[in-house]
Amino acid sequence: EVHLADSGGGLVQPGGSLRLSCVASGFNFGDYVMHWVRQAPGKGLEWVASINWNSQTVIYADSVRGRFTVSRDNAKNSLYLQLDSLRPDDTGMYYCGKGFQWLLDHWGQGTLVTVSS
Amino acid sequence: EIVMTQSPATLSVSPGERVTLSCRASQSVGIDLAWYQQKPGQAPRLLIHGSSTRATGIPTRFSGGGSGTEFTLTISSLQSEDFAVYYCQQYNNWPPLTFGGGTKVEIK
């Protein structure tokens, strides 16, 4: 059974940093594109970033490019999202997702990021 | 960027009713359209991909259709566990991957 465990969220001041993690199990992690999607409180879904199987292709939403960095360690079945220069509008639940074609066929439970002074 | 527009924003229905949700793309996405269901406090779940293919384990009461710019998700007989928010997503032309704003299906 596919399982994705998101972690690393928390309360951080504007301008601060966080590192989110997603540990995968139940599938061959190194074969798949992985995604990050976020959801502001009470709002819809927003794609954040994607990384292909060998990290050669990394793509970001305009809203986070230059501030967020996605990476992966296939040996550890792990996906990461480094969040720097955080702003209040980055507040929300962050989900990792297993890629199927270019959609998400399995999602983590999410980790909450709150940016506030 | 392809903009996805869902309608209506909220749908009030009774259990057992047939429900049709709409999703429109600002330009053609072929059949590269997915639907997700999200219940309160939970992560989204993939229901439909390729416009009309049910994901593994999804009940047959869920069906998707359409191509190009107009898509629908139909629930043939609404069950209590189907009250949720539904999102469409295009994956034809990206970045960015784009989602619709969601349709909330609530109890009438």
Short mmCIF file of C-alpha atoms in Angstrom, two decimals:
data_model
loop_
_atom_site.label_atom_id
_atom_site.label_comp_id
_atom_site.label_asym_id
_atom_site.label_seq_id
_atom_site.Cartn_x
_atom_site.Cartn_y
_atom_site.Cartn_z
CA GLU A 1 0.00 0.00 0.00
CA VAL A 2 1.30 3.43 -0.95
CA HIS A 3 1.96 5.68 2.03
CA LEU A 4 3.36 9.23 2.11
CA ALA A 5 4.24 10.81 5.45
CA ASP A 6 4.65 14.59 5.41
CA SER A 7 6.43 16.37 8.24
CA GLY A 8 8.41 19.48 9.13
CA GLY A 9 5.75 22.14 9.27
CA GLY A 10 5.41 24.67 12.06
CA LEU A 11 5.18 28.31 13.06
CA VAL A 12 7.84 30.58 11.59
CA GLN A 13 8.31 34.34 11.39
CA PRO A 14 8.22 36.18 8.08
CA GLY A 15 11.58 35.86 6.37
CA GLY A 16 12.30 32.58 8.11
CA SER A 17 12.92 29.08 6.79
CA LEU A 18 11.55 25.57 7.13
CA ARG A 19 12.39 22.20 5.61
CA LEU A 20 9.52 19.86 4.83
CA SER A 21 10.02 16.13 4.39
CA CYS A 22 7.95 13.38 2.83
CA VAL A 23 8.88 9.75 3.41
CA ALA A 24 7.41 7.29 0.92
CA SER A 25 6.67 3.60 1.20
CA GLY A 26 4.76 0.92 -0.69
CA PHE A 27 6.10 1.72 -4.16
CA ASN A 28 9.41 2.08 -5.98
CA PHE A 29 10.01 5.74 -5.07
CA GLY A 30 12.90 6.23 -7.49
CA ASP A 31 10.71 5.50 -10.50
CA TYR A 32 8.25 8.35 -10.03
CA VAL A 33 7.86 12.08 -10.42
CA MET A 34 6.95 13.69 -7.10
CA HIS A 35 5.00 16.88 -6.44
CA TRP A 36 4.29 19.42 -3.72
CA VAL A 37 0.86 21.08 -3.57
CA ARG A 38 -0.33 23.56 -0.94
CA GLN A 39 -3.65 24.79 0.33
CA ALA A 40 -4.16 28.09 2.16
CA PRO A 41 -6.71 27.95 5.00
CA GLY A 42 -10.21 27.66 3.56
CA LYS A 43 -8.92 27.95 0.00
CA GLY A 44 -8.29 25.71 -2.99
CA LEU A 45 -5.30 23.71 -4.16
CA GLU A 46 -2.15 25.32 -5.57
CA TRP A 47 0.64 23.38 -7.25
CA VAL A 48 4.05 24.35 -5.83
CA ALA A 49 6.80 22.23 -7.38
CA SER A 50 7.66 18.98 -9.12
CA ILE A 51 10.80 16.88 -9.45
CA ASN A 52 11.42 14.01 -11.82
CA TRP A 53 12.86 10.64 -10.84
CA ASN A 54 16.56 11.56 -11.15
CA SER A 55 16.26 15.23 -10.08
CA GLN A 56 17.27 16.40 -13.55
CA THR A 57 13.97 18.20 -14.06
CA VAL A 58 12.75 20.50 -11.31
CA ILE A 59 9.88 22.91 -11.89
CA TYR A 60 8.38 25.60 -9.65
CA ALA A 61 5.32 27.78 -9.53
CA ASP A 62 6.09 31.44 -10.17
CA SER A 63 4.91 32.29 -6.65
CA VAL A 64 7.72 30.26 -5.03
CA ARG A 65 10.53 30.21 -7.61
CA GLY A 66 13.76 31.51 -6.10
CA ARG A 67 12.53 30.98 -2.53
CA PHE A 68 11.67 27.26 -2.39
CA THR A 69 13.87 24.32 -3.36
CA VAL A 70 12.62 20.81 -4.01
CA SER A 71 14.96 17.82 -3.76
CA ARG A 72 14.85 14.08 -3.27
CA ASP A 73 16.97 11.24 -1.94
CA ASN A 74 15.94 8.02 -3.67
CA ALA A 75 18.12 5.94 -1.36
CA LYS A 76 16.04 7.20 1.58
CA ASN A 77 12.68 7.18 -0.25
CA SER A 78 12.40 10.83 0.70
CA LEU A 79 11.24 14.08 -0.86
CA TYR A 80 12.07 17.49 0.55
CA LEU A 81 10.93 21.09 0.20
CA GLN A 82 13.20 23.81 1.54
CA LEU A 83 11.17 26.96 2.21
CA ASP A 84 13.18 30.20 2.52
CA SER A 85 12.21 33.87 2.72
CA LEU A 86 8.78 32.84 3.92
CA ARG A 87 5.88 35.26 3.66
CA PRO A 88 2.48 35.28 5.40
CA ASP A 89 0.80 34.22 2.14
CA ASP A 90 2.86 31.01 2.21
CA THR A 91 0.73 29.88 5.16
CA GLY A 92 -1.15 26.67 4.51
CA MET A 93 -1.16 22.90 4.43
CA TYR A 94 1.60 21.42 2.29
CA TYR A 95 1.01 18.04 0.68
CA CYS A 96 3.48 15.80 -1.08
CA GLY A 97 2.10 13.68 -3.87
CA LYS A 98 3.17 10.70 -5.94
CA GLY A 99 3.07 11.48 -9.62
CA PHE A 100 1.08 9.51 -12.15
CA GLN A 101 1.52 11.05 -15.58
CA TRP A 102 1.42 14.67 -14.41
CA LEU A 103 -1.24 14.34 -11.76
CA LEU A 104 -1.14 13.10 -8.16
CA ASP A 105 -2.48 9.61 -7.56
CA HIS A 106 -1.54 9.45 -3.87
CA TRP A 107 -1.21 12.27 -1.34
CA GLY A 108 0.42 12.64 2.04
CA GLN A 109 -1.65 13.73 5.01
CA GLY A 110 -0.15 17.20 4.83
CA THR A 111 1.99 19.34 7.12
CA LEU A 112 0.89 22.80 8.27
CA VAL A 113 3.10 25.83 7.72
CA THR A 114 2.15 29.04 9.52
CA VAL A 115 4.06 32.23 8.74
CA SER A 116 3.30 34.90 11.30
CA SER A 117 5.03 37.31 13.64
CA GLU B 1 -1.38 29.57 -17.89
CA ILE B 2 -4.55 27.52 -18.30
CA VAL B 3 -7.29 28.72 -15.97
CA MET B 4 -9.73 26.11 -14.68
CA THR B 5 -13.21 27.31 -13.69
CA GLN B 6 -15.61 25.11 -11.73
CA SER B 7 -19.33 25.62 -11.33
CA PRO B 8 -21.30 25.91 -9.23
CA ALA B 9 -19.23 26.86 -6.19
CA THR B 10 -21.68 25.11 -3.89
CA LEU B 11 -24.30 22.48 -4.61
CA SER B 12 -26.98 21.55 -2.06
CA VAL B 13 -28.34 18.08 -2.70
CA SER B 14 -30.18 15.26 -0.96
CA PRO B 15 -28.80 11.74 -0.55
CA GLY B 16 -29.77 9.55 -3.48
CA GLU B 17 -29.89 12.41 -5.97
CA ARG B 18 -27.87 12.52 -9.17
CA VAL B 19 -25.29 15.31 -9.24
CA THR B 20 -23.31 16.82 -12.10
CA LEU B 21 -20.35 19.13 -11.51
CA SER B 22 -18.78 21.23 -14.26
CA CYS B 23 -15.22 22.24 -15.04
CA ARG B 24 -14.14 24.52 -17.86
CA ALA B 25 -10.62 25.13 -19.16
CA SER B 26 -9.53 28.45 -20.65
CA GLN B 27 -8.00 26.54 -23.58
CA SER B 28 -8.10 22.95 -24.79
CA VAL B 29 -6.51 20.35 -22.51
CA GLY B 30 -7.57 17.35 -24.61
CA ILE B 31 -8.59 14.70 -22.10
CA ASP B 32 -5.78 15.50 -19.65
CA LEU B 33 -8.19 16.27 -16.85
CA ALA B 34 -8.37 14.80 -13.36
CA TRP B 35 -10.94 15.05 -10.56
CA TYR B 36 -10.17 14.89 -6.83
CA GLN B 37 -12.37 14.62 -3.77
CA GLN B 38 -11.43 16.30 -0.50
CA LYS B 39 -13.26 15.73 2.77
CA PRO B 40 -12.82 18.09 5.74
CA GLY B 41 -9.48 17.61 7.47
CA GLN B 42 -8.27 15.14 4.87
CA ALA B 43 -5.92 15.18 1.89
CA PRO B 44 -7.44 15.11 -1.59
CA ARG B 45 -8.07 11.74 -3.20
CA LEU B 46 -7.82 11.02 -6.92
CA LEU B 47 -11.18 9.99 -8.40
CA ILE B 48 -10.84 10.30 -12.18
CA HIS B 49 -8.00 10.76 -14.67
CA GLY B 50 -7.93 11.01 -18.45
CA SER B 51 -11.31 12.75 -18.16
CA SER B 52 -13.23 9.51 -17.67
CA THR B 53 -11.05 6.75 -16.18
CA ARG B 54 -11.82 5.91 -12.57
CA ALA B 55 -8.84 5.57 -10.27
CA THR B 56 -8.28 2.31 -8.43
CA GLY B 57 -11.00 1.59 -5.87
CA ILE B 58 -13.34 4.40 -6.92
CA PRO B 59 -17.02 3.35 -6.95
CA THR B 60 -18.82 3.12 -10.26
CA ARG B 61 -21.31 5.80 -9.22
CA PHE B 62 -18.57 8.32 -10.08
CA SER B 63 -18.18 9.04 -13.79
CA GLY B 64 -16.33 11.68 -15.72
CA GLY B 65 -16.68 13.00 -19.24
CA GLY B 66 -15.78 15.70 -21.68
CA SER B 67 -12.83 16.82 -23.74
CA GLY B 68 -11.21 20.01 -24.92
CA THR B 69 -12.51 22.73 -22.62
CA GLU B 70 -15.70 21.30 -21.09
CA PHE B 71 -15.77 18.52 -18.50
CA THR B 72 -18.23 16.99 -16.07
CA LEU B 73 -18.13 14.79 -13.00
CA THR B 74 -21.35 12.92 -12.30
CA ILE B 75 -22.29 11.09 -9.12
CA SER B 76 -25.21 8.87 -10.07
CA SER B 77 -26.73 8.48 -6.59
CA LEU B 78 -25.20 10.60 -3.87
CA GLN B 79 -24.16 8.72 -0.74
CA SER B 80 -23.54 10.30 2.67
CA GLU B 81 -19.78 9.80 2.29
CA ASP B 82 -19.78 11.80 -0.96
CA PHE B 83 -20.41 15.15 0.70
CA ALA B 84 -17.08 16.87 0.10
CA VAL B 85 -15.28 19.41 -2.08
CA TYR B 86 -14.39 18.34 -5.61
CA TYR B 87 -11.51 19.79 -7.63
CA CYS B 88 -10.59 19.43 -11.28
CA GLN B 89 -6.99 19.67 -12.49
CA GLN B 90 -5.48 19.95 -15.96
CA TYR B 91 -2.16 18.32 -16.76
CA ASN B 92 -1.99 18.92 -20.50
CA ASN B 93 -0.08 22.18 -20.65
CA TRP B 94 2.25 22.96 -17.80
CA PRO B 95 3.90 24.44 -15.87
CA PRO B 96 1.91 25.34 -14.03
CA LEU B 97 -0.34 22.42 -13.15
CA THR B 98 -3.63 24.17 -12.46
CA PHE B 99 -6.65 23.32 -10.35
CA GLY B 100 -10.16 24.64 -10.42
CA GLY B 101 -11.49 26.54 -7.44
CA GLY B 102 -13.58 23.61 -6.26
CA THR B 103 -17.25 22.70 -5.92
CA LYS B 104 -18.59 21.98 -2.45
CA VAL B 105 -21.34 19.35 -2.38
CA GLU B 106 -23.36 19.84 0.79
CA ILE B 107 -26.41 18.25 2.34
CA LYS B 108 -29.70 19.93 1.41
#
